[in-house]
PDB file of C-alpha atoms in Angstrom:
ATOM      1  CA  UNK M 253      77.325  52.982   4.084  1.00 51.00           C
ATOM      2  CA  UNK M 254      75.505  52.789   7.454  1.00 53.00           C
ATOM      3  CA  UNK M 255      71.992  54.229   7.638  1.00 52.00           C
ATOM      4  CA  UNK M 256      71.471  57.488   9.514  1.00 51.00           C
ATOM      5  CA  UNK M 257      69.907  57.411  12.922  1.00 51.00           C
ATOM      6  CA  UNK M 258      66.770  58.920  11.489  1.00 49.00           C
ATOM      7  CA  UNK M 259      66.207  56.064   9.022  1.00 49.00           C
ATOM      8  CA  UNK M 260      66.169  53.216  11.479  1.00 48.00           C
ATOM      9  CA  UNK M 261      63.274  54.222  13.369  1.00 49.00           C
ATOM     10  CA  UNK M 262      61.281  54.619  10.269  1.00 49.00           C
ATOM     11  CA  UNK M 263      62.123  51.024   9.116  1.00 49.00           C
ATOM     12  CA  UNK M 264      61.210  49.744  12.487  1.00 44.00           C
ATOM     13  CA  UNK M 265      58.004  51.809  12.556  1.00 47.00           C
ATOM     14  CA  UNK M 266      56.957  50.513   9.149  1.00 48.00           C
ATOM     15  CA  UNK M 267      57.692  46.837  10.063  1.00 43.00           C
ATOM     16  CA  UNK M 268      55.745  47.010  13.345  1.00 48.00           C
ATOM     17  CA  UNK M 269      52.879  48.767  11.486  1.00 47.00           C
ATOM     18  CA  UNK M 270      52.683  46.030   9.067  1.00 46.00           C
ATOM     19  CA  UNK M 271      52.749  43.230  11.524  1.00 44.00           C
ATOM     20  CA  UNK M 272      50.106  45.073  13.583  1.00 43.00           C
ATOM     21  CA  UNK M 273      47.784  44.921  10.646  1.00 42.00           C
ATOM     22  CA  UNK M 274      48.498  41.340   9.870  1.00 41.00           C
ATOM     23  CA  UNK M 275      48.095  40.347  13.569  1.00 38.00           C
ATOM     24  CA  UNK M 276      44.716  42.189  13.680  1.00 42.00           C
ATOM     25  CA  UNK M 277      43.589  40.335  10.646  1.00 42.00           C
ATOM     26  CA  UNK M 278      44.762  36.945  12.069  1.00 44.00           C
ATOM     27  CA  UNK M 279      42.682  37.566  15.340  1.00 44.00           C
ATOM     28  CA  UNK M 280      39.583  38.096  13.226  1.00 44.00           C
ATOM     29  CA  UNK M 281      39.942  35.000  11.256  1.00 45.00           C
ATOM     30  CA  UNK M 282      40.572  32.473  14.032  1.00 45.00           C
ATOM     31  CA  UNK M 283      37.712  30.400  12.717  1.00 47.00           C
ATOM     32  CA  UNK M 284      39.556  29.505   9.640  1.00 44.00           C
ATOM     33  CA  UNK M 285      41.431  26.236   9.399  1.00 46.00           C
ATOM     34  CA  UNK M 286      45.127  26.430  10.291  1.00 45.00           C
ATOM     35  CA  UNK M 287      46.222  26.107   6.737  1.00 44.00           C
ATOM     36  CA  UNK M 288      44.150  29.095   5.718  1.00 41.00           C
ATOM     37  CA  UNK M 289      44.981  31.252   8.702  1.00 43.00           C
ATOM     38  CA  UNK M 290      46.332  34.670   7.955  1.00 41.00           C
ATOM     39  CA  UNK M 291      50.128  34.830   8.301  1.00 43.00           C
ATOM     40  CA  UNK M 292      52.671  37.446   7.336  1.00 42.00           C
ATOM     41  CA  UNK M 293      53.636  37.343   3.709  1.00 41.00           C
ATOM     42  CA  UNK M 294      56.918  38.129   2.291  1.00 42.00           C
ATOM     43  CA  UNK M 295      55.282  40.556  -0.148  1.00 45.00           C
ATOM     44  CA  UNK M 296      53.335  43.732   1.059  1.00 47.00           C
ATOM     45  CA  UNK M 297      50.498  43.103   3.373  1.00 48.00           C
ATOM     46  CA  UNK M 298      48.105  44.668   0.974  1.00 49.00           C
ATOM     47  CA  UNK M 299      48.747  41.981  -1.663  1.00 49.00           C
ATOM     48  CA  UNK M 300      48.554  39.213   1.077  1.00 47.00           C
ATOM     49  CA  UNK M 301      45.325  40.804   2.378  1.00 45.00           C
ATOM     50  CA  UNK M 302      43.777  40.629  -1.124  1.00 43.00           C
ATOM     51  CA  UNK M 303      44.602  36.965  -1.470  1.00 45.00           C
ATOM     52  CA  UNK M 304      42.988  36.043   1.776  1.00 41.00           C
ATOM     53  CA  UNK M 305      39.802  38.009   0.864  1.00 44.00           C
ATOM     54  CA  UNK M 306      39.680  35.820  -2.094  1.00 43.00           C
ATOM     55  CA  UNK M 307      40.172  32.577  -0.098  1.00 46.00           C
ATOM     56  CA  UNK M 308      37.416  33.177   2.409  1.00 47.00           C
ATOM     57  CA  UNK M 309      34.504  33.084   0.014  1.00 57.00           C
ATOM     58  CA  UNK M 310      35.887  30.193  -1.958  1.00 57.00           C
ATOM     59  CA  UNK M 311      36.328  28.236   1.287  1.00 56.00           C
ATOM     60  CA  UNK M 312      32.668  28.987   2.276  1.00 62.00           C
ATOM     61  CA  UNK M 313      31.540  28.067  -1.081  1.00 63.00           C
ATOM     62  CA  UNK M 314      33.345  24.721  -0.897  1.00 62.00           C
ATOM     63  CA  UNK M 315      31.759  23.889   2.485  1.00 67.00           C
ATOM     64  CA  UNK M 316      28.443  24.783   1.111  1.00 63.00           C
ATOM     65  CA  UNK M 317      28.631  22.649  -2.071  1.00 66.00           C
ATOM     66  CA  UNK M 318      30.177  19.767  -0.080  1.00 68.00           C
ATOM     67  CA  UNK M 319      27.112  19.808   2.365  1.00 68.00           C
ATOM     68  CA  UNK M 320      24.692  19.688  -0.505  1.00 69.00           C
ATOM     69  CA  UNK M 321      26.475  16.866  -2.157  1.00 65.00           C
ATOM     70  CA  UNK M 322      26.507  14.787   1.036  1.00 60.00           C
ATOM     71  CA  UNK M 323      22.896  15.513   1.652  1.00 60.00           C
ATOM     72  CA  UNK M 324      21.977  14.265  -1.945  1.00 59.00           C
ATOM     73  CA  UNK M 325      24.046  11.136  -1.435  1.00 52.00           C
ATOM     74  CA  UNK M 326      22.274  10.207   1.826  1.00 53.00           C
ATOM     75  CA  UNK M 327      18.936  10.944   0.283  1.00 52.00           C
ATOM     76  CA  UNK M 328      19.712   8.750  -2.758  1.00 50.00           C
ATOM     77  CA  UNK M 329      20.797   5.884  -0.534  1.00 49.00           C
ATOM     78  CA  UNK M 330      17.777   6.158   1.558  1.00 46.00           C
ATOM     79  CA  UNK M 331      15.510   6.012  -1.560  1.00 45.00           C
ATOM     80  CA  UNK M 332      17.211   3.103  -3.258  1.00 46.00           C
ATOM     81  CA  UNK M 333      18.104   1.190  -0.130  1.00 48.00           C
ATOM     82  CA  UNK M 334      20.539  -1.072  -2.126  1.00 53.00           C
ATOM     83  CA  UNK M 335      21.910  -2.770   1.027  1.00 58.00           C
ATOM     84  CA  UNK M 336      20.415  -6.303   1.600  1.00 66.00           C
ATOM     85  CA  UNK M 337      18.188  -6.709   4.615  1.00 68.00           C
ATOM     86  CA  UNK M 338      17.657 -10.165   6.106  1.00 70.00           C
ATOM     87  CA  UNK M 339      14.180  -8.988   7.378  1.00 85.00           C
ATOM     88  CA  UNK M 340      13.034  -7.631   4.040  1.00 91.00           C
ATOM     89  CA  UNK M 341      12.656  -9.815   0.955  1.00 95.00           C
ATOM     90  CA  UNK M 342      14.218  -8.477  -2.276  1.00 95.00           C
ATOM     91  CA  UNK M 343      12.540  -7.270  -5.497  1.00 96.00           C
ATOM     92  CA  UNK M 344      14.009  -8.257  -8.901  1.00 97.00           C
ATOM     93  CA  UNK M 345      14.894  -5.942 -11.809  1.00 95.00           C
ATOM     94  CA  UNK M 346      16.596  -6.141 -15.163  1.00 93.00           C
ATOM     95  CA  UNK M 347      17.405  -8.984 -17.521  1.00 91.00           C
ATOM     96  CA  UNK M 348      19.627 -10.614 -15.045  1.00 92.00           C
ATOM     97  CA  UNK M 349      17.009 -10.413 -12.237  1.00 94.00           C
ATOM     98  CA  UNK M 350      19.189  -8.448 -10.025  1.00 94.00           C
ATOM     99  CA  UNK M 351      17.925  -8.363  -6.426  1.00 94.00           C
ATOM    100  CA  UNK M 352      17.179  -4.744  -5.025  1.00 94.00           C
ATOM    101  CA  UNK M 353      15.634  -3.343  -1.849  1.00 94.00           C
ATOM    102  CA  UNK M 354      13.907  -0.155  -2.979  1.00 92.00           C
ATOM    103  CA  UNK M 355      12.356   2.157  -0.335  1.00 86.00           C
ATOM    104  CA  UNK M 356       9.335   2.697  -2.507  1.00 88.00           C
ATOM    105  CA  UNK M 357       8.510  -0.242  -4.852  1.00 92.00           C
ATOM    106  CA  UNK M 358       5.525   1.546  -6.421  1.00 89.00           C
ATOM    107  CA  UNK M 359       7.745   4.500  -7.402  1.00 88.00           C
ATOM    108  CA  UNK M 360      10.494   2.312  -8.743  1.00 91.00           C
ATOM    109  CA  UNK M 361      10.280   1.430 -12.353  1.00 91.00           C
ATOM    110  CA  UNK M 362      11.454  -1.923 -13.856  1.00 93.00           C
ATOM    111  CA  UNK M 363      10.647  -4.300 -11.018  1.00 97.00           C
ATOM    112  CA  UNK M 364       9.350  -7.602 -11.909  1.00 97.00           C
ATOM    113  CA  UNK M 365       5.589  -7.786 -11.508  1.00 96.00           C
ATOM    114  CA  UNK M 366       2.729  -9.733 -12.897  1.00 96.00           C
ATOM    115  CA  UNK M 367       1.392  -7.525 -15.742  1.00 94.00           C
ATOM    116  CA  UNK M 368      -2.048  -6.110 -15.747  1.00 91.00           C
ATOM    117  CA  UNK M 369      -3.058  -7.556 -19.069  1.00 90.00           C
ATOM    118  CA  UNK M 370      -2.087 -11.158 -18.171  1.00 94.00           C
ATOM    119  CA  UNK M 371      -5.251 -13.154 -18.303  1.00 95.00           C
ATOM    120  CA  UNK M 372      -5.723 -17.013 -17.965  1.00 97.00           C
ATOM    121  CA  UNK M 373      -8.354 -19.556 -17.739  1.00 97.00           C
ATOM    122  CA  UNK M 374      -8.529 -21.893 -14.769  1.00 96.00           C
ATOM    123  CA  UNK M 375      -9.484 -25.561 -14.585  1.00 96.00           C
ATOM    124  CA  UNK M 376     -13.104 -24.567 -13.989  1.00 95.00           C
ATOM    125  CA  UNK M 377     -13.191 -22.626 -17.276  1.00 95.00           C
ATOM    126  CA  UNK M 378     -13.270 -19.208 -15.566  1.00 95.00           C
ATOM    127  CA  UNK M 379     -11.196 -16.371 -17.064  1.00 94.00           C
ATOM    128  CA  UNK M 380      -9.218 -14.390 -14.560  1.00 93.00           C
ATOM    129  CA  UNK M 381      -6.537 -11.703 -14.351  1.00 92.00           C
ATOM    130  CA  UNK M 382      -3.881 -13.280 -12.368  1.00 88.00           C
ATOM    131  CA  UNK M 383      -2.859  -9.672 -10.937  1.00 87.00           C
ATOM    132  CA  UNK M 384      -6.527  -8.410 -10.103  1.00 84.00           C
ATOM    133  CA  UNK M 385      -8.049 -11.878  -9.105  1.00 80.00           C
ATOM    134  CA  UNK M 386      -7.018 -11.371  -5.453  1.00 81.00           C
ATOM    135  CA  UNK M 387      -4.538  -9.553  -3.058  1.00 86.00           C
ATOM    136  CA  UNK M 388      -3.271 -12.860  -1.515  1.00 93.00           C
ATOM    137  CA  UNK M 389       0.442 -13.877  -1.721  1.00 96.00           C
ATOM    138  CA  UNK M 390       0.841 -16.500  -4.367  1.00 96.00           C
ATOM    139  CA  UNK M 391       3.323 -19.247  -5.722  1.00 96.00           C
ATOM    140  CA  UNK M 392       3.617 -19.743  -9.455  1.00 95.00           C
ATOM    141  CA  UNK M 393       4.859 -23.100 -11.047  1.00 93.00           C
ATOM    142  CA  UNK M 394       4.949 -24.080 -14.738  1.00 92.00           C
ATOM    143  CA  UNK M 395       4.123 -27.629 -15.978  1.00 90.00           C
ATOM    144  CA  UNK M 396       2.079 -29.431 -18.600  1.00 89.00           C
ATOM    145  CA  UNK M 397      -0.366 -32.345 -18.228  1.00 91.00           C
ATOM    146  CA  UNK M 398       1.235 -34.738 -20.548  1.00 87.00           C
ATOM    147  CA  UNK M 399       4.724 -34.197 -19.118  1.00 84.00           C
ATOM    148  CA  UNK M 400       6.449 -37.403 -18.297  1.00 79.00           C
ATOM    149  CA  UNK M 401       9.677 -35.850 -16.958  1.00 77.00           C
ATOM    150  CA  UNK M 402      10.000 -33.289 -14.131  1.00 81.00           C
ATOM    151  CA  UNK M 403       6.298 -32.118 -13.944  1.00 84.00           C
ATOM    152  CA  UNK M 404       4.993 -35.090 -12.011  1.00 85.00           C
ATOM    153  CA  UNK M 405       7.904 -34.591  -9.432  1.00 83.00           C
ATOM    154  CA  UNK M 406       7.128 -30.978  -9.068  1.00 85.00           C
ATOM    155  CA  UNK M 407       3.419 -31.614  -8.543  1.00 90.00           C
ATOM    156  CA  UNK M 408       4.143 -34.294  -5.987  1.00 88.00           C
ATOM    157  CA  UNK M 409       6.675 -32.245  -4.174  1.00 87.00           C
ATOM    158  CA  UNK M 410       4.096 -29.231  -3.950  1.00 89.00           C
ATOM    159  CA  UNK M 411       1.670 -31.771  -2.544  1.00 91.00           C
ATOM    160  CA  UNK M 412       4.169 -33.032   0.119  1.00 88.00           C
ATOM    161  CA  UNK M 413       4.916 -29.449   1.293  1.00 88.00           C
ATOM    162  CA  UNK M 414       1.228 -28.749   1.854  1.00 90.00           C
ATOM    163  CA  UNK M 415       1.596 -29.425   5.667  1.00 90.00           C
ATOM    164  CA  UNK M 416       4.524 -26.801   5.758  1.00 87.00           C
ATOM    165  CA  UNK M 417       2.320 -24.368   3.937  1.00 90.00           C
ATOM    166  CA  UNK M 418      -0.736 -24.845   6.261  1.00 90.00           C
ATOM    167  CA  UNK M 419       0.271 -21.925   8.475  1.00 91.00           C
ATOM    168  CA  UNK M 420      -0.558 -19.753   5.361  1.00 94.00           C
ATOM    169  CA  UNK M 421      -4.279 -20.323   4.839  1.00 92.00           C
ATOM    170  CA  UNK M 422      -4.691 -17.722   2.202  1.00 92.00           C
ATOM    171  CA  UNK M 423      -1.610 -18.551   0.077  1.00 96.00           C
ATOM    172  CA  UNK M 424      -2.563 -19.239  -3.555  1.00 96.00           C
ATOM    173  CA  UNK M 425      -0.786 -21.865  -5.858  1.00 96.00           C
ATOM    174  CA  UNK M 426      -1.053 -21.172  -9.528  1.00 96.00           C
ATOM    175  CA  UNK M 427       0.120 -24.122 -11.804  1.00 96.00           C
ATOM    176  CA  UNK M 428       0.348 -22.540 -15.301  1.00 95.00           C
ATOM    177  CA  UNK M 429       0.357 -24.883 -18.282  1.00 93.00           C
ATOM    178  CA  UNK M 430       3.071 -24.182 -20.954  1.00 89.00           C
ATOM    179  CA  UNK M 431       1.180 -26.344 -23.409  1.00 90.00           C
ATOM    180  CA  UNK M 432      -2.116 -24.578 -23.375  1.00 91.00           C
ATOM    181  CA  UNK M 433      -3.215 -25.812 -26.743  1.00 89.00           C
ATOM    182  CA  UNK M 434      -3.621 -29.347 -25.340  1.00 91.00           C
ATOM    183  CA  UNK M 435      -4.194 -28.432 -21.682  1.00 95.00           C
ATOM    184  CA  UNK M 436      -7.884 -27.406 -21.838  1.00 96.00           C
ATOM    185  CA  UNK M 437      -9.881 -26.739 -18.675  1.00 97.00           C
ATOM    186  CA  UNK M 438     -11.191 -30.317 -18.883  1.00 97.00           C
ATOM    187  CA  UNK M 439      -7.675 -31.743 -19.079  1.00 97.00           C
ATOM    188  CA  UNK M 440      -6.500 -29.589 -16.094  1.00 97.00           C
ATOM    189  CA  UNK M 441      -9.422 -30.553 -14.067  1.00 97.00           C
ATOM    190  CA  UNK M 442      -8.726 -34.198 -14.627  1.00 96.00           C
ATOM    191  CA  UNK M 443      -5.085 -33.682 -13.993  1.00 96.00           C
ATOM    192  CA  UNK M 444      -6.121 -32.130 -10.598  1.00 95.00           C
ATOM    193  CA  UNK M 445      -8.370 -35.143  -9.757  1.00 95.00           C
ATOM    194  CA  UNK M 446      -5.532 -37.449 -10.793  1.00 95.00           C
ATOM    195  CA  UNK M 447      -3.274 -36.098  -8.026  1.00 95.00           C
ATOM    196  CA  UNK M 448      -6.207 -35.798  -5.532  1.00 94.00           C
ATOM    197  CA  UNK M 449      -5.660 -32.066  -4.929  1.00 95.00           C
ATOM    198  CA  UNK M 450      -8.060 -30.706  -2.374  1.00 91.00           C
ATOM    199  CA  UNK M 451      -6.641 -27.207  -1.785  1.00 93.00           C
ATOM    200  CA  UNK M 452      -9.301 -24.680  -2.904  1.00 93.00           C
ATOM    201  CA  UNK M 453      -6.532 -22.102  -3.274  1.00 94.00           C
ATOM    202  CA  UNK M 454      -4.635 -24.299  -5.791  1.00 96.00           C
ATOM    203  CA  UNK M 455      -5.629 -23.611  -9.423  1.00 96.00           C
ATOM    204  CA  UNK M 456      -4.461 -24.916 -12.770  1.00 97.00           C
ATOM    205  CA  UNK M 457      -4.394 -22.572 -15.796  1.00 97.00           C
ATOM    206  CA  UNK M 458      -4.399 -22.498 -19.432  1.00 96.00           C
ATOM    207  CA  UNK M 459      -4.345 -19.453 -21.750  1.00 95.00           C
ATOM    208  CA  UNK M 460      -2.799 -17.720 -24.794  1.00 94.00           C
ATOM    209  CA  UNK M 461       0.583 -19.534 -25.602  1.00 90.00           C
ATOM    210  CA  UNK M 462       2.394 -16.302 -26.413  1.00 90.00           C
ATOM    211  CA  UNK M 463       1.189 -14.513 -23.128  1.00 93.00           C
ATOM    212  CA  UNK M 464       2.211 -17.538 -21.130  1.00 92.00           C
ATOM    213  CA  UNK M 465       5.690 -17.688 -22.711  1.00 89.00           C
ATOM    214  CA  UNK M 466       6.262 -13.898 -22.304  1.00 92.00           C
ATOM    215  CA  UNK M 467       5.203 -14.067 -18.733  1.00 94.00           C
ATOM    216  CA  UNK M 468       7.453 -17.131 -18.006  1.00 91.00           C
ATOM    217  CA  UNK M 469      10.509 -15.376 -19.599  1.00 90.00           C
ATOM    218  CA  UNK M 470      10.175 -11.805 -18.783  1.00 94.00           C
ATOM    219  CA  UNK M 471       8.530 -11.789 -15.429  1.00 95.00           C
ATOM    220  CA  UNK M 472       9.860 -15.050 -13.996  1.00 94.00           C
ATOM    221  CA  UNK M 473      13.076 -15.596 -15.994  1.00 90.00           C
ATOM    222  CA  UNK M 474      11.891 -19.067 -16.759  1.00 86.00           C
ATOM    223  CA  UNK M 475      13.015 -20.881 -19.949  1.00 74.00           C
ATOM    224  CA  UNK M 476      10.061 -22.401 -21.573  1.00 62.00           C
ATOM    225  CA  UNK M 477      11.040 -24.147 -24.937  1.00 61.00           C
ATOM    226  CA  UNK M 478       9.265 -26.680 -27.064  1.00 53.00           C
ATOM    227  CA  UNK M 479      10.853 -29.199 -29.574  1.00 46.00           C
ATOM    228  CA  UNK M 480       9.569 -31.879 -31.694  1.00 45.00           C
ATOM    229  CA  UNK M 481       9.820 -35.302 -30.251  1.00 48.00           C
ATOM    230  CA  UNK M 482       8.066 -36.912 -33.197  1.00 50.00           C
ATOM    231  CA  UNK M 483       5.467 -36.031 -35.826  1.00 47.00           C
ATOM    232  CA  UNK M 484       2.640 -34.040 -34.410  1.00 53.00           C
ATOM    233  CA  UNK M 485       4.036 -34.413 -30.862  1.00 51.00           C
ATOM    234  CA  UNK M 486       6.003 -31.909 -28.739  1.00 49.00           C
ATOM    235  CA  UNK M 487       8.025 -32.139 -25.586  1.00 52.00           C
ATOM    236  CA  UNK M 488       8.858 -29.101 -23.598  1.00 55.00           C
ATOM    237  CA  UNK M 489      11.812 -27.941 -21.512  1.00 57.00           C
ATOM    238  CA  UNK M 490      10.929 -25.735 -18.588  1.00 64.00           C
ATOM    239  CA  UNK M 491      11.930 -24.440 -15.317  1.00 76.00           C
ATOM    240  CA  UNK M 492      11.757 -26.500 -12.217  1.00 84.00           C
ATOM    241  CA  UNK M 493      11.503 -23.471  -9.971  1.00 90.00           C
ATOM    242  CA  UNK M 494       8.794 -22.017  -7.700  1.00 93.00           C
ATOM    243  CA  UNK M 495       8.153 -18.239  -7.886  1.00 96.00           C
ATOM    244  CA  UNK M 496       6.896 -16.216  -5.069  1.00 97.00           C
ATOM    245  CA  UNK M 497       4.836 -13.127  -5.510  1.00 97.00           C
ATOM    246  CA  UNK M 498       3.644 -10.729  -2.745  1.00 96.00           C
ATOM    247  CA  UNK M 499       0.207  -9.054  -2.435  1.00 94.00           C
ATOM    248  CA  UNK M 500       0.989  -6.415  -5.029  1.00 94.00           C
ATOM    249  CA  UNK M 501       2.093  -9.203  -7.252  1.00 95.00           C
ATOM    250  CA  UNK M 502       5.691  -8.280  -7.201  1.00 97.00           C
ATOM    251  CA  UNK M 503       8.291 -11.169  -7.606  1.00 98.00           C
ATOM    252  CA  UNK M 504       9.938 -11.592  -4.213  1.00 97.00           C
ATOM    253  CA  UNK M 505      11.652 -15.036  -4.390  1.00 96.00           C
ATOM    254  CA  UNK M 506      12.681 -17.981  -6.455  1.00 94.00           C
ATOM    255  CA  UNK M 507      13.055 -21.620  -5.194  1.00 94.00           C
ATOM    256  CA  UNK M 508      13.791 -24.972  -6.560  1.00 89.00           C
ATOM    257  CA  UNK M 509      10.755 -27.365  -6.599  1.00 82.00           C
ATOM    258  CA  UNK M 510      12.857 -30.298  -7.299  1.00 77.00           C
ATOM    259  CA  UNK M 511      13.742 -31.910  -3.974  1.00 69.00           C
ATOM    260  CA  UNK M 512      13.084 -30.227  -0.580  1.00 68.00           C
ATOM    261  CA  UNK M 513      16.131 -28.391  -0.123  1.00 73.00           C
ATOM    262  CA  UNK M 514      14.723 -24.875  -0.763  1.00 85.00           C
ATOM    263  CA  UNK M 515      11.238 -25.472   0.948  1.00 84.00           C
ATOM    264  CA  UNK M 516      12.401 -24.313   4.411  1.00 85.00           C
ATOM    265  CA  UNK M 517      13.722 -21.206   2.835  1.00 91.00           C
ATOM    266  CA  UNK M 518      10.391 -20.625   1.097  1.00 92.00           C
ATOM    267  CA  UNK M 519       8.591 -21.069   4.447  1.00 91.00           C
ATOM    268  CA  UNK M 520      10.811 -18.591   6.197  1.00 92.00           C
ATOM    269  CA  UNK M 521      10.331 -16.099   3.436  1.00 95.00           C
ATOM    270  CA  UNK M 522       6.562 -16.656   3.606  1.00 95.00           C
ATOM    271  CA  UNK M 523       6.792 -15.805   7.229  1.00 93.00           C
ATOM    272  CA  UNK M 524       8.630 -12.602   6.487  1.00 93.00           C
ATOM    273  CA  UNK M 525       5.975 -11.504   3.937  1.00 93.00           C
ATOM    274  CA  UNK M 526       3.110 -12.303   6.267  1.00 91.00           C
ATOM    275  CA  UNK M 527       5.023 -10.929   9.256  1.00 84.00           C
ATOM    276  CA  UNK M 528       4.842 -14.144  11.205  1.00 55.00           C
TER     277      UNK M 528
END
């Protein structure tokens, strides 16, 4: 049955009326992304309008939360600064001595640093706190006076690189005995004379065996073990590395003392620390 002439205008009028409403809504929402732009729906415009009203605050909320999340991400990256920087020496943390580049080392926990309570006695018999004694950059090596293995080689290498270290007049060298029971201040003083060490900033130390062992392992990652060679005589296995500490006594570098391959890297890193 064909619709009467009076019905057609009504349907056309209703259709145009709906589209005018939807078109007007689309014009007021042109700032929305294309996929969220208002379009005619197959159902009634009132339902469609209700759906769009829900989408708008959800979209704004999503944008707001995304901006907050991105800002926090940038802030965390700035604080931890995990990206290696060739112009900044790393700090070290964790049991594996992972290198890190924190923006604020003082506010970063777990960094390897000389402990406040770590005290030693030097070859002159003077008791000092290795952390509080001075604010100079320092090198730490481990040895013992009766060593017949790597110790003499390390000491000789340290003597040989003195000309390379001459450009750092305030650099301190700390040779710490891992056999402190036998290496008394007198023994250490004679050891220093044996190798004709004249550098006033190069000191030899003895101290509490447990404290030295803890410092070697936990702060430097140096294995220091003693074993019985024969009755009443011990031999020690220890690291051949040199450990670099900055003015705040944070560990900043580890280098091989055996041979001279790492010496130039050490000198380069000293220049970075001293801004030369």
